[in-house]
mmCIF file of N, CA and C in Angstrom:
data_model
loop_
_atom_site.group_PDB
_atom_site.id
_atom_site.type_symbol
_atom_site.label_atom_id
_atom_site.label_comp_id
_atom_site.label_asym_id
_atom_site.label_seq_id
_atom_site.Cartn_x
_atom_site.Cartn_y
_atom_site.Cartn_z
ATOM 1 N N UNK A 1 6.017 -15.529 20.504
ATOM 2 C CA UNK A 1 5.571 -14.266 19.927
ATOM 3 C C UNK A 1 5.714 -14.338 18.411
ATOM 4 N N UNK A 2 4.646 -14.033 17.722
ATOM 5 C CA UNK A 2 4.635 -14.180 16.263
ATOM 6 C C UNK A 2 4.685 -12.826 15.564
ATOM 7 N N UNK A 3 5.274 -11.834 16.210
ATOM 8 C CA UNK A 3 5.266 -10.489 15.642
ATOM 9 C C UNK A 3 6.060 -10.404 14.340
ATOM 10 N N UNK A 4 7.064 -11.260 14.160
ATOM 11 C CA UNK A 4 7.837 -11.214 12.925
ATOM 12 C C UNK A 4 7.015 -11.684 11.734
ATOM 13 N N UNK A 5 6.058 -12.566 11.961
ATOM 14 C CA UNK A 5 5.182 -12.997 10.880
ATOM 15 C C UNK A 5 4.376 -11.817 10.346
ATOM 16 N N UNK A 6 3.956 -10.940 11.254
ATOM 17 C CA UNK A 6 3.219 -9.741 10.836
ATOM 18 C C UNK A 6 4.112 -8.844 9.978
ATOM 19 N N UNK A 7 5.357 -8.686 10.385
ATOM 20 C CA UNK A 7 6.297 -7.872 9.612
ATOM 21 C C UNK A 7 6.498 -8.459 8.220
ATOM 22 N N UNK A 8 6.642 -9.765 8.138
ATOM 23 C CA UNK A 8 6.824 -10.429 6.843
ATOM 24 C C UNK A 8 5.595 -10.236 5.972
ATOM 25 N N UNK A 9 4.412 -10.421 6.549
ATOM 26 C CA UNK A 9 3.165 -10.241 5.812
ATOM 27 C C UNK A 9 3.065 -8.831 5.233
ATOM 28 N N UNK A 10 3.324 -7.826 6.057
ATOM 29 C CA UNK A 10 3.172 -6.442 5.609
ATOM 30 C C UNK A 10 4.319 -5.951 4.741
ATOM 31 N N UNK A 11 5.406 -6.711 4.657
ATOM 32 C CA UNK A 11 6.520 -6.293 3.806
ATOM 33 C C UNK A 11 6.207 -6.473 2.328
ATOM 34 N N UNK A 12 5.214 -7.305 2.013
ATOM 35 C CA UNK A 12 4.877 -7.568 0.624
ATOM 36 C C UNK A 12 5.930 -8.391 -0.098
ATOM 37 N N UNK A 13 6.788 -9.031 0.659
ATOM 38 C CA UNK A 13 7.845 -9.835 0.068
ATOM 39 C C UNK A 13 9.079 -9.029 -0.290
ATOM 40 N N UNK A 14 9.079 -7.750 0.055
ATOM 41 C CA UNK A 14 10.220 -6.883 -0.243
ATOM 42 C C UNK A 14 11.122 -6.808 0.994
ATOM 43 N N UNK A 15 12.343 -7.267 0.842
ATOM 44 C CA UNK A 15 13.287 -7.298 1.959
ATOM 45 C C UNK A 15 13.492 -5.897 2.547
ATOM 46 N N UNK A 16 13.562 -4.893 1.697
ATOM 47 C CA UNK A 16 13.755 -3.512 2.160
ATOM 48 C C UNK A 16 12.646 -3.109 3.131
ATOM 49 N N UNK A 17 11.393 -3.407 2.755
ATOM 50 C CA UNK A 17 10.265 -3.062 3.626
ATOM 51 C C UNK A 17 10.338 -3.846 4.936
ATOM 52 N N UNK A 18 10.699 -5.115 4.846
ATOM 53 C CA UNK A 18 10.807 -5.941 6.043
ATOM 54 C C UNK A 18 11.813 -5.335 7.020
ATOM 55 N N UNK A 19 12.969 -4.957 6.519
ATOM 56 C CA UNK A 19 13.981 -4.367 7.400
ATOM 57 C C UNK A 19 13.537 -3.019 7.948
ATOM 58 N N UNK A 20 12.827 -2.230 7.149
ATOM 59 C CA UNK A 20 12.309 -0.947 7.647
ATOM 60 C C UNK A 20 11.325 -1.176 8.797
ATOM 61 N N UNK A 21 10.418 -2.125 8.616
ATOM 62 C CA UNK A 21 9.408 -2.403 9.643
ATOM 63 C C UNK A 21 10.077 -2.901 10.928
ATOM 64 N N UNK A 22 11.009 -3.830 10.807
ATOM 65 C CA UNK A 22 11.681 -4.376 11.983
ATOM 66 C C UNK A 22 12.541 -3.309 12.661
ATOM 67 N N UNK A 23 13.246 -2.530 11.861
ATOM 68 C CA UNK A 23 14.083 -1.473 12.414
ATOM 69 C C UNK A 23 13.251 -0.456 13.191
ATOM 70 N N UNK A 24 12.138 -0.055 12.610
ATOM 71 C CA UNK A 24 11.250 0.908 13.281
ATOM 72 C C UNK A 24 10.701 0.316 14.576
ATOM 73 N N UNK A 25 10.348 -0.968 14.564
ATOM 74 C CA UNK A 25 9.823 -1.624 15.767
ATOM 75 C C UNK A 25 10.872 -1.627 16.876
ATOM 76 N N UNK A 26 12.135 -1.832 16.521
ATOM 77 C CA UNK A 26 13.174 -1.827 17.552
ATOM 78 C C UNK A 26 13.411 -0.425 18.080
ATOM 79 N N UNK A 27 13.227 0.596 17.242
ATOM 80 C CA UNK A 27 13.354 1.978 17.719
ATOM 81 C C UNK A 27 12.215 2.342 18.662
ATOM 82 N N UNK A 28 11.017 1.875 18.341
ATOM 83 C CA UNK A 28 9.859 2.115 19.208
ATOM 84 C C UNK A 28 10.112 1.496 20.576
ATOM 85 N N UNK A 29 10.661 0.300 20.565
ATOM 86 C CA UNK A 29 10.894 -0.459 21.798
ATOM 87 C C UNK A 29 12.145 0.013 22.536
ATOM 88 N N UNK A 30 13.045 0.691 21.785
ATOM 89 C CA UNK A 30 14.341 1.098 22.329
ATOM 90 C C UNK A 30 15.066 -0.094 22.943
ATOM 91 N N UNK A 31 14.985 -1.197 22.225
ATOM 92 C CA UNK A 31 15.580 -2.439 22.705
ATOM 93 C C UNK A 31 15.797 -3.363 21.513
ATOM 94 N N UNK A 32 16.631 -4.367 21.708
ATOM 95 C CA UNK A 32 16.803 -5.358 20.648
ATOM 96 C C UNK A 32 15.702 -6.409 20.705
ATOM 97 N N UNK A 33 14.880 -6.383 21.751
ATOM 98 C CA UNK A 33 13.741 -7.298 21.876
ATOM 99 C C UNK A 33 12.500 -6.575 21.358
ATOM 100 N N UNK A 34 11.878 -7.148 20.359
ATOM 101 C CA UNK A 34 10.716 -6.525 19.728
ATOM 102 C C UNK A 34 9.452 -7.247 20.175
ATOM 103 N N UNK A 35 8.473 -6.470 20.607
ATOM 104 C CA UNK A 35 7.206 -7.038 21.053
ATOM 105 C C UNK A 35 6.150 -6.899 19.960
ATOM 106 N N UNK A 36 5.049 -7.583 20.147
ATOM 107 C CA UNK A 36 3.925 -7.478 19.212
ATOM 108 C C UNK A 36 3.418 -6.029 19.152
ATOM 109 N N UNK A 37 3.369 -5.360 20.297
ATOM 110 C CA UNK A 37 2.893 -3.972 20.339
ATOM 111 C C UNK A 37 3.812 -3.042 19.543
ATOM 112 N N UNK A 38 5.122 -3.217 19.684
ATOM 113 C CA UNK A 38 6.034 -2.345 18.936
ATOM 114 C C UNK A 38 5.974 -2.652 17.443
ATOM 115 N N UNK A 39 5.762 -3.913 17.091
ATOM 116 C CA UNK A 39 5.638 -4.275 15.681
ATOM 117 C C UNK A 39 4.360 -3.665 15.097
ATOM 118 N N UNK A 40 3.272 -3.679 15.860
ATOM 119 C CA UNK A 40 2.022 -3.085 15.381
ATOM 120 C C UNK A 40 2.169 -1.573 15.209
ATOM 121 N N UNK A 41 2.901 -0.919 16.112
ATOM 122 C CA UNK A 41 3.145 0.522 15.972
ATOM 123 C C UNK A 41 3.968 0.797 14.725
ATOM 124 N N UNK A 42 4.947 -0.045 14.465
ATOM 125 C CA UNK A 42 5.783 0.120 13.282
ATOM 126 C C UNK A 42 4.957 -0.071 12.006
ATOM 127 N N UNK A 43 4.161 -1.114 11.961
ATOM 128 C CA UNK A 43 3.317 -1.370 10.799
ATOM 129 C C UNK A 43 2.359 -0.199 10.580
ATOM 130 N N UNK A 44 1.764 0.301 11.644
ATOM 131 C CA UNK A 44 0.848 1.439 11.545
ATOM 132 C C UNK A 44 1.571 2.668 10.979
ATOM 133 N N UNK A 45 2.785 2.891 11.429
ATOM 134 C CA UNK A 45 3.600 4.002 10.940
ATOM 135 C C UNK A 45 3.805 3.890 9.422
ATOM 136 N N UNK A 46 4.172 2.709 8.953
ATOM 137 C CA UNK A 46 4.426 2.528 7.525
ATOM 138 C C UNK A 46 3.140 2.514 6.703
ATOM 139 N N UNK A 47 2.023 2.117 7.291
ATOM 140 C CA UNK A 47 0.738 2.244 6.589
ATOM 141 C C UNK A 47 0.464 3.712 6.297
ATOM 142 N N UNK A 48 0.709 4.573 7.288
ATOM 143 C CA UNK A 48 0.506 6.015 7.099
ATOM 144 C C UNK A 48 1.438 6.565 6.019
ATOM 145 N N UNK A 49 2.682 6.131 6.043
ATOM 146 C CA UNK A 49 3.647 6.604 5.041
ATOM 147 C C UNK A 49 3.216 6.190 3.636
ATOM 148 N N UNK A 50 2.840 4.937 3.464
ATOM 149 C CA UNK A 50 2.437 4.469 2.140
ATOM 150 C C UNK A 50 1.180 5.198 1.669
ATOM 151 N N UNK A 51 0.222 5.411 2.552
ATOM 152 C CA UNK A 51 -1.007 6.120 2.169
ATOM 153 C C UNK A 51 -0.694 7.562 1.773
ATOM 154 N N UNK A 52 0.263 8.191 2.432
ATOM 155 C CA UNK A 52 0.585 9.589 2.127
ATOM 156 C C UNK A 52 1.294 9.742 0.785
ATOM 157 N N UNK A 53 1.808 8.666 0.219
ATOM 158 C CA UNK A 53 2.483 8.726 -1.085
ATOM 159 C C UNK A 53 1.502 8.898 -2.234
ATOM 160 N N UNK A 54 0.235 8.573 -1.994
ATOM 161 C CA UNK A 54 -0.752 8.594 -3.071
ATOM 162 C C UNK A 54 -1.466 9.941 -3.055
ATOM 163 N N UNK A 55 -1.045 10.785 -3.947
ATOM 164 C CA UNK A 55 -1.664 12.098 -4.050
ATOM 165 C C UNK A 55 -1.629 12.534 -5.514
ATOM 166 N N UNK A 56 -2.517 13.447 -5.844
ATOM 167 C CA UNK A 56 -2.624 13.917 -7.223
ATOM 168 C C UNK A 56 -1.340 14.607 -7.640
ATOM 169 N N UNK A 57 -0.849 14.228 -8.817
ATOM 170 C CA UNK A 57 0.358 14.860 -9.355
ATOM 171 C C UNK A 57 -0.055 15.908 -10.361
ATOM 172 N N UNK A 58 0.550 17.056 -10.233
ATOM 173 C CA UNK A 58 0.250 18.136 -11.161
ATOM 174 C C UNK A 58 1.547 18.861 -11.514
ATOM 175 N N UNK A 59 2.595 18.074 -11.726
ATOM 176 C CA UNK A 59 3.867 18.652 -12.129
ATOM 177 C C UNK A 59 4.062 18.366 -13.613
ATOM 178 N N UNK A 60 5.226 17.850 -13.995
ATOM 179 C CA UNK A 60 5.429 17.535 -15.412
ATOM 180 C C UNK A 60 4.534 16.386 -15.871
ATOM 181 N N UNK A 61 4.085 15.581 -14.928
ATOM 182 C CA UNK A 61 3.149 14.494 -15.207
ATOM 183 C C UNK A 61 1.854 14.802 -14.460
ATOM 184 N N UNK A 62 0.741 14.717 -15.154
ATOM 185 C CA UNK A 62 -0.556 15.002 -14.536
ATOM 186 C C UNK A 62 -1.289 13.677 -14.294
ATOM 187 N N UNK A 63 -1.491 13.352 -13.020
ATOM 188 C CA UNK A 63 -2.220 12.134 -12.660
ATOM 189 C C UNK A 63 -3.193 12.501 -11.553
ATOM 190 N N UNK A 64 -4.453 12.256 -11.792
ATOM 191 C CA UNK A 64 -5.476 12.557 -10.790
ATOM 192 C C UNK A 64 -5.500 11.477 -9.709
ATOM 193 N N UNK A 65 -5.839 11.893 -8.517
ATOM 194 C CA UNK A 65 -5.936 10.988 -7.375
ATOM 195 C C UNK A 65 -6.848 9.806 -7.693
ATOM 196 N N UNK A 66 -7.965 10.080 -8.365
ATOM 197 C CA UNK A 66 -8.923 9.038 -8.701
ATOM 198 C C UNK A 66 -8.318 7.980 -9.631
ATOM 199 N N UNK A 67 -7.374 8.384 -10.489
ATOM 200 C CA UNK A 67 -6.722 7.417 -11.372
ATOM 201 C C UNK A 67 -5.913 6.412 -10.554
ATOM 202 N N UNK A 68 -5.207 6.907 -9.551
ATOM 203 C CA UNK A 68 -4.464 6.014 -8.663
ATOM 204 C C UNK A 68 -5.417 5.046 -7.968
ATOM 205 N N UNK A 69 -6.494 5.609 -7.400
ATOM 206 C CA UNK A 69 -7.423 4.775 -6.644
ATOM 207 C C UNK A 69 -8.135 3.769 -7.528
ATOM 208 N N UNK A 70 -8.471 4.146 -8.761
ATOM 209 C CA UNK A 70 -9.106 3.195 -9.680
ATOM 210 C C UNK A 70 -8.208 1.980 -9.911
ATOM 211 N N UNK A 71 -6.928 2.218 -10.123
ATOM 212 C CA UNK A 71 -5.993 1.114 -10.360
ATOM 213 C C UNK A 71 -5.809 0.298 -9.096
ATOM 214 N N UNK A 72 -5.623 0.960 -7.956
ATOM 215 C CA UNK A 72 -5.441 0.231 -6.695
ATOM 216 C C UNK A 72 -6.646 -0.653 -6.393
ATOM 217 N N UNK A 73 -7.840 -0.104 -6.557
ATOM 218 C CA UNK A 73 -9.058 -0.860 -6.268
ATOM 219 C C UNK A 73 -9.205 -2.011 -7.253
ATOM 220 N N UNK A 74 -8.937 -1.751 -8.525
ATOM 221 C CA UNK A 74 -9.048 -2.794 -9.546
ATOM 222 C C UNK A 74 -8.121 -3.971 -9.241
ATOM 223 N N UNK A 75 -6.884 -3.689 -8.891
ATOM 224 C CA UNK A 75 -5.934 -4.753 -8.567
ATOM 225 C C UNK A 75 -6.326 -5.429 -7.256
ATOM 226 N N UNK A 76 -6.665 -4.635 -6.262
ATOM 227 C CA UNK A 76 -7.044 -5.175 -4.952
ATOM 228 C C UNK A 76 -8.257 -6.092 -5.059
ATOM 229 N N UNK A 77 -9.180 -5.751 -5.962
ATOM 230 C CA UNK A 77 -10.400 -6.543 -6.128
ATOM 231 C C UNK A 77 -10.203 -7.793 -6.997
ATOM 232 N N UNK A 78 -8.983 -8.023 -7.482
ATOM 233 C CA UNK A 78 -8.737 -9.288 -8.162
ATOM 234 C C UNK A 78 -8.113 -9.231 -9.536
ATOM 235 N N UNK A 79 -8.004 -8.071 -10.157
ATOM 236 C CA UNK A 79 -7.405 -7.991 -11.486
ATOM 237 C C UNK A 79 -5.879 -7.968 -11.326
ATOM 238 N N UNK A 80 -5.310 -9.134 -11.056
ATOM 239 C CA UNK A 80 -3.886 -9.252 -10.719
ATOM 240 C C UNK A 80 -2.983 -9.408 -11.938
ATOM 241 N N UNK A 81 -3.548 -9.781 -13.073
ATOM 242 C CA UNK A 81 -2.687 -10.079 -14.224
ATOM 243 C C UNK A 81 -2.754 -9.042 -15.340
ATOM 244 N N UNK A 82 -3.827 -8.272 -15.422
ATOM 245 C CA UNK A 82 -3.962 -7.355 -16.552
ATOM 246 C C UNK A 82 -4.510 -5.992 -16.133
ATOM 247 N N UNK A 83 -3.859 -5.307 -15.175
ATOM 248 C CA UNK A 83 -4.354 -3.973 -14.846
ATOM 249 C C UNK A 83 -4.105 -3.008 -16.006
ATOM 250 N N UNK A 84 -4.895 -1.961 -16.056
ATOM 251 C CA UNK A 84 -4.742 -0.966 -17.118
ATOM 252 C C UNK A 84 -3.348 -0.349 -17.019
ATOM 253 N N UNK A 85 -2.605 -0.426 -18.073
ATOM 254 C CA UNK A 85 -1.233 0.089 -18.066
ATOM 255 C C UNK A 85 -1.253 1.543 -18.535
ATOM 256 N N UNK A 86 -0.912 2.438 -17.623
ATOM 257 C CA UNK A 86 -0.865 3.858 -17.924
ATOM 258 C C UNK A 86 0.146 4.518 -16.975
ATOM 259 N N UNK A 87 0.230 5.829 -17.020
ATOM 260 C CA UNK A 87 1.192 6.535 -16.166
ATOM 261 C C UNK A 87 0.894 6.342 -14.685
ATOM 262 N N UNK A 88 -0.373 6.239 -14.323
ATOM 263 C CA UNK A 88 -0.721 6.044 -12.913
ATOM 264 C C UNK A 88 -0.181 4.703 -12.410
ATOM 265 N N UNK A 89 -0.326 3.643 -13.193
ATOM 266 C CA UNK A 89 0.221 2.350 -12.792
ATOM 267 C C UNK A 89 1.741 2.420 -12.664
ATOM 268 N N UNK A 90 2.403 3.038 -13.635
ATOM 269 C CA UNK A 90 3.862 3.167 -13.564
ATOM 270 C C UNK A 90 4.292 3.937 -12.318
ATOM 271 N N UNK A 91 3.553 4.987 -11.989
ATOM 272 C CA UNK A 91 3.877 5.768 -10.799
ATOM 273 C C UNK A 91 3.625 4.958 -9.526
ATOM 274 N N UNK A 92 2.551 4.183 -9.501
ATOM 275 C CA UNK A 92 2.273 3.315 -8.347
ATOM 276 C C UNK A 92 3.356 2.246 -8.187
ATOM 277 N N UNK A 93 3.860 1.729 -9.293
ATOM 278 C CA UNK A 93 4.966 0.774 -9.230
ATOM 279 C C UNK A 93 6.229 1.459 -8.710
ATOM 280 N N UNK A 94 6.474 2.683 -9.161
ATOM 281 C CA UNK A 94 7.650 3.436 -8.719
ATOM 282 C C UNK A 94 7.628 3.688 -7.217
ATOM 283 N N UNK A 95 6.458 4.028 -6.688
ATOM 284 C CA UNK A 95 6.367 4.317 -5.248
ATOM 285 C C UNK A 95 6.131 3.062 -4.410
ATOM 286 N N UNK A 96 6.130 1.905 -5.062
ATOM 287 C CA UNK A 96 5.959 0.591 -4.443
ATOM 288 C C UNK A 96 4.579 0.413 -3.806
ATOM 289 N N UNK A 97 3.587 1.169 -4.276
ATOM 290 C CA UNK A 97 2.207 0.977 -3.826
ATOM 291 C C UNK A 97 1.611 -0.239 -4.519
ATOM 292 N N UNK A 98 2.103 -0.521 -5.715
ATOM 293 C CA UNK A 98 1.761 -1.733 -6.452
ATOM 294 C C UNK A 98 3.066 -2.482 -6.662
ATOM 295 N N UNK A 99 3.007 -3.777 -6.449
ATOM 296 C CA UNK A 99 4.187 -4.617 -6.612
ATOM 297 C C UNK A 99 3.949 -5.542 -7.801
ATOM 298 N N UNK A 100 4.996 -5.771 -8.593
ATOM 299 C CA UNK A 100 4.907 -6.727 -9.696
ATOM 300 C C UNK A 100 5.766 -7.917 -9.304
ATOM 301 N N UNK A 101 5.138 -9.088 -9.283
ATOM 302 C CA UNK A 101 5.798 -10.306 -8.844
ATOM 303 C C UNK A 101 6.101 -11.221 -10.017
ATOM 304 N N UNK A 102 7.162 -11.981 -9.901
ATOM 305 C CA UNK A 102 7.535 -13.019 -10.866
ATOM 306 C C UNK A 102 7.701 -12.475 -12.281
ATOM 307 N N UNK A 103 8.415 -11.381 -12.414
ATOM 308 C CA UNK A 103 8.681 -10.843 -13.748
ATOM 309 C C UNK A 103 7.424 -10.399 -14.453
ATOM 310 N N UNK A 104 6.901 -11.225 -15.329
ATOM 311 C CA UNK A 104 5.683 -10.867 -16.055
ATOM 312 C C UNK A 104 4.462 -11.579 -15.473
ATOM 313 N N UNK A 105 4.567 -12.035 -14.234
ATOM 314 C CA UNK A 105 3.509 -12.808 -13.591
ATOM 315 C C UNK A 105 2.291 -12.018 -13.190
ATOM 316 N N UNK A 106 2.306 -11.407 -12.022
ATOM 317 C CA UNK A 106 1.101 -10.742 -11.548
ATOM 318 C C UNK A 106 1.436 -9.513 -10.719
ATOM 319 N N UNK A 107 0.424 -8.667 -10.558
ATOM 320 C CA UNK A 107 0.524 -7.439 -9.791
ATOM 321 C C UNK A 107 -0.287 -7.607 -8.515
ATOM 322 N N UNK A 108 0.077 -6.851 -7.487
ATOM 323 C CA UNK A 108 -0.735 -6.799 -6.278
ATOM 324 C C UNK A 108 -0.487 -5.471 -5.597
ATOM 325 N N UNK A 109 -1.473 -5.041 -4.836
ATOM 326 C CA UNK A 109 -1.287 -3.826 -4.047
ATOM 327 C C UNK A 109 -0.387 -4.162 -2.870
ATOM 328 N N UNK A 110 0.348 -3.176 -2.405
ATOM 329 C CA UNK A 110 1.226 -3.411 -1.265
ATOM 330 C C UNK A 110 0.349 -3.675 -0.046
ATOM 331 N N UNK A 111 0.668 -4.700 0.753
ATOM 332 C CA UNK A 111 -0.154 -5.040 1.920
ATOM 333 C C UNK A 111 -0.327 -3.887 2.911
ATOM 334 N N UNK A 112 0.620 -2.968 2.945
ATOM 335 C CA UNK A 112 0.483 -1.813 3.838
ATOM 336 C C UNK A 112 -0.661 -0.896 3.410
ATOM 337 N N UNK A 113 -1.146 -1.049 2.181
ATOM 338 C CA UNK A 113 -2.243 -0.213 1.687
ATOM 339 C C UNK A 113 -3.603 -0.880 1.746
ATOM 340 N N UNK A 114 -3.674 -2.133 2.147
ATOM 341 C CA UNK A 114 -4.950 -2.855 2.143
ATOM 342 C C UNK A 114 -6.034 -2.145 2.952
ATOM 343 N N UNK A 115 -5.720 -1.725 4.146
ATOM 344 C CA UNK A 115 -6.703 -1.034 4.990
ATOM 345 C C UNK A 115 -7.120 0.286 4.357
ATOM 346 N N UNK A 116 -6.159 1.009 3.805
ATOM 347 C CA UNK A 116 -6.422 2.289 3.145
ATOM 348 C C UNK A 116 -7.408 2.105 1.994
ATOM 349 N N UNK A 117 -7.171 1.091 1.159
ATOM 350 C CA UNK A 117 -8.037 0.830 0.013
ATOM 351 C C UNK A 117 -9.430 0.411 0.483
ATOM 352 N N UNK A 118 -9.502 -0.478 1.460
ATOM 353 C CA UNK A 118 -10.808 -0.918 1.977
ATOM 354 C C UNK A 118 -11.581 0.249 2.566
ATOM 355 N N UNK A 119 -10.917 1.106 3.333
ATOM 356 C CA UNK A 119 -11.589 2.271 3.921
ATOM 357 C C UNK A 119 -12.067 3.230 2.838
ATOM 358 N N UNK A 120 -11.258 3.449 1.819
ATOM 359 C CA UNK A 120 -11.646 4.330 0.732
ATOM 360 C C UNK A 120 -12.880 3.787 0.015
ATOM 361 N N UNK A 121 -12.874 2.483 -0.285
ATOM 362 C CA UNK A 121 -14.024 1.870 -0.950
ATOM 363 C C UNK A 121 -15.282 1.995 -0.090
ATOM 364 N N UNK A 122 -15.149 1.732 1.211
ATOM 365 C CA UNK A 122 -16.291 1.796 2.115
ATOM 366 C C UNK A 122 -16.841 3.221 2.177
ATOM 367 N N UNK A 123 -15.973 4.214 2.294
ATOM 368 C CA UNK A 123 -16.413 5.606 2.381
ATOM 369 C C UNK A 123 -17.000 6.096 1.069
ATOM 370 N N UNK A 124 -16.447 5.634 -0.046
ATOM 371 C CA UNK A 124 -16.971 6.033 -1.351
ATOM 372 C C UNK A 124 -18.373 5.480 -1.544
ATOM 373 N N UNK A 125 -18.556 4.213 -1.212
ATOM 374 C CA UNK A 125 -19.889 3.602 -1.373
ATOM 375 C C UNK A 125 -20.899 4.238 -0.434
ATOM 376 N N UNK A 126 -20.452 4.623 0.760
ATOM 377 C CA UNK A 126 -21.362 5.233 1.729
ATOM 378 C C UNK A 126 -21.847 6.590 1.224
ATOM 379 N N UNK A 127 -21.003 7.283 0.445
ATOM 380 C CA UNK A 127 -21.342 8.617 -0.024
ATOM 381 C C UNK A 127 -22.008 8.635 -1.400
ATOM 382 N N UNK A 128 -22.179 7.460 -2.025
ATOM 383 C CA UNK A 128 -22.854 7.388 -3.323
ATOM 384 C C UNK A 128 -24.364 7.554 -3.136
ATOM 385 N N UNK A 129 -25.044 8.172 -4.116
ATOM 386 C CA UNK A 129 -26.499 8.237 -4.065
ATOM 387 C C UNK A 129 -27.080 6.831 -4.089
ATOM 388 N N UNK A 130 -28.240 6.657 -3.479
ATOM 389 C CA UNK A 130 -28.893 5.337 -3.424
ATOM 390 C C UNK A 130 -29.071 4.775 -4.821
ATOM 391 N N UNK A 131 -28.792 3.468 -4.964
ATOM 392 C CA UNK A 131 -28.994 2.791 -6.221
ATOM 393 C C UNK A 131 -27.801 2.797 -7.149
ATOM 394 N N UNK A 132 -26.694 3.490 -6.770
ATOM 395 C CA UNK A 132 -25.533 3.532 -7.666
ATOM 396 C C UNK A 132 -24.390 2.672 -7.171
ATOM 397 N N UNK A 133 -24.443 2.194 -5.931
ATOM 398 C CA UNK A 133 -23.346 1.377 -5.387
ATOM 399 C C UNK A 133 -23.476 -0.067 -5.794
ATOM 400 N N UNK A 134 -22.431 -0.835 -5.452
ATOM 401 C CA UNK A 134 -22.441 -2.273 -5.773
ATOM 402 C C UNK A 134 -23.167 -3.057 -4.727
#
């Protein structure tokens, strides 16, 4: 059973996330033996949690939802070394939606958000007027 490989992949290299995913999978299973199905339920649970963290801020800091998505999409689409540095990026780093690897090396979106970003891009392009999409 290769369910632990899935947990490692979706942890984004963060030990805390890995332990959260594995712990949740064992709670789903109510056993110390974790199955692929319980691991998938755990990963799905944390995908929902990570997606729910991205919302427009209108408190002491004003960040529009679209600003978050622009940065997530930009990094997800390949701009790993020089994303636009602004409050939205800092907030995404704080909530661990974007991870910074190797000190000053590169950025990446958290693997738990990959499906969310792909679905958002697909739905956005589907709703664009003809001739404006990529």
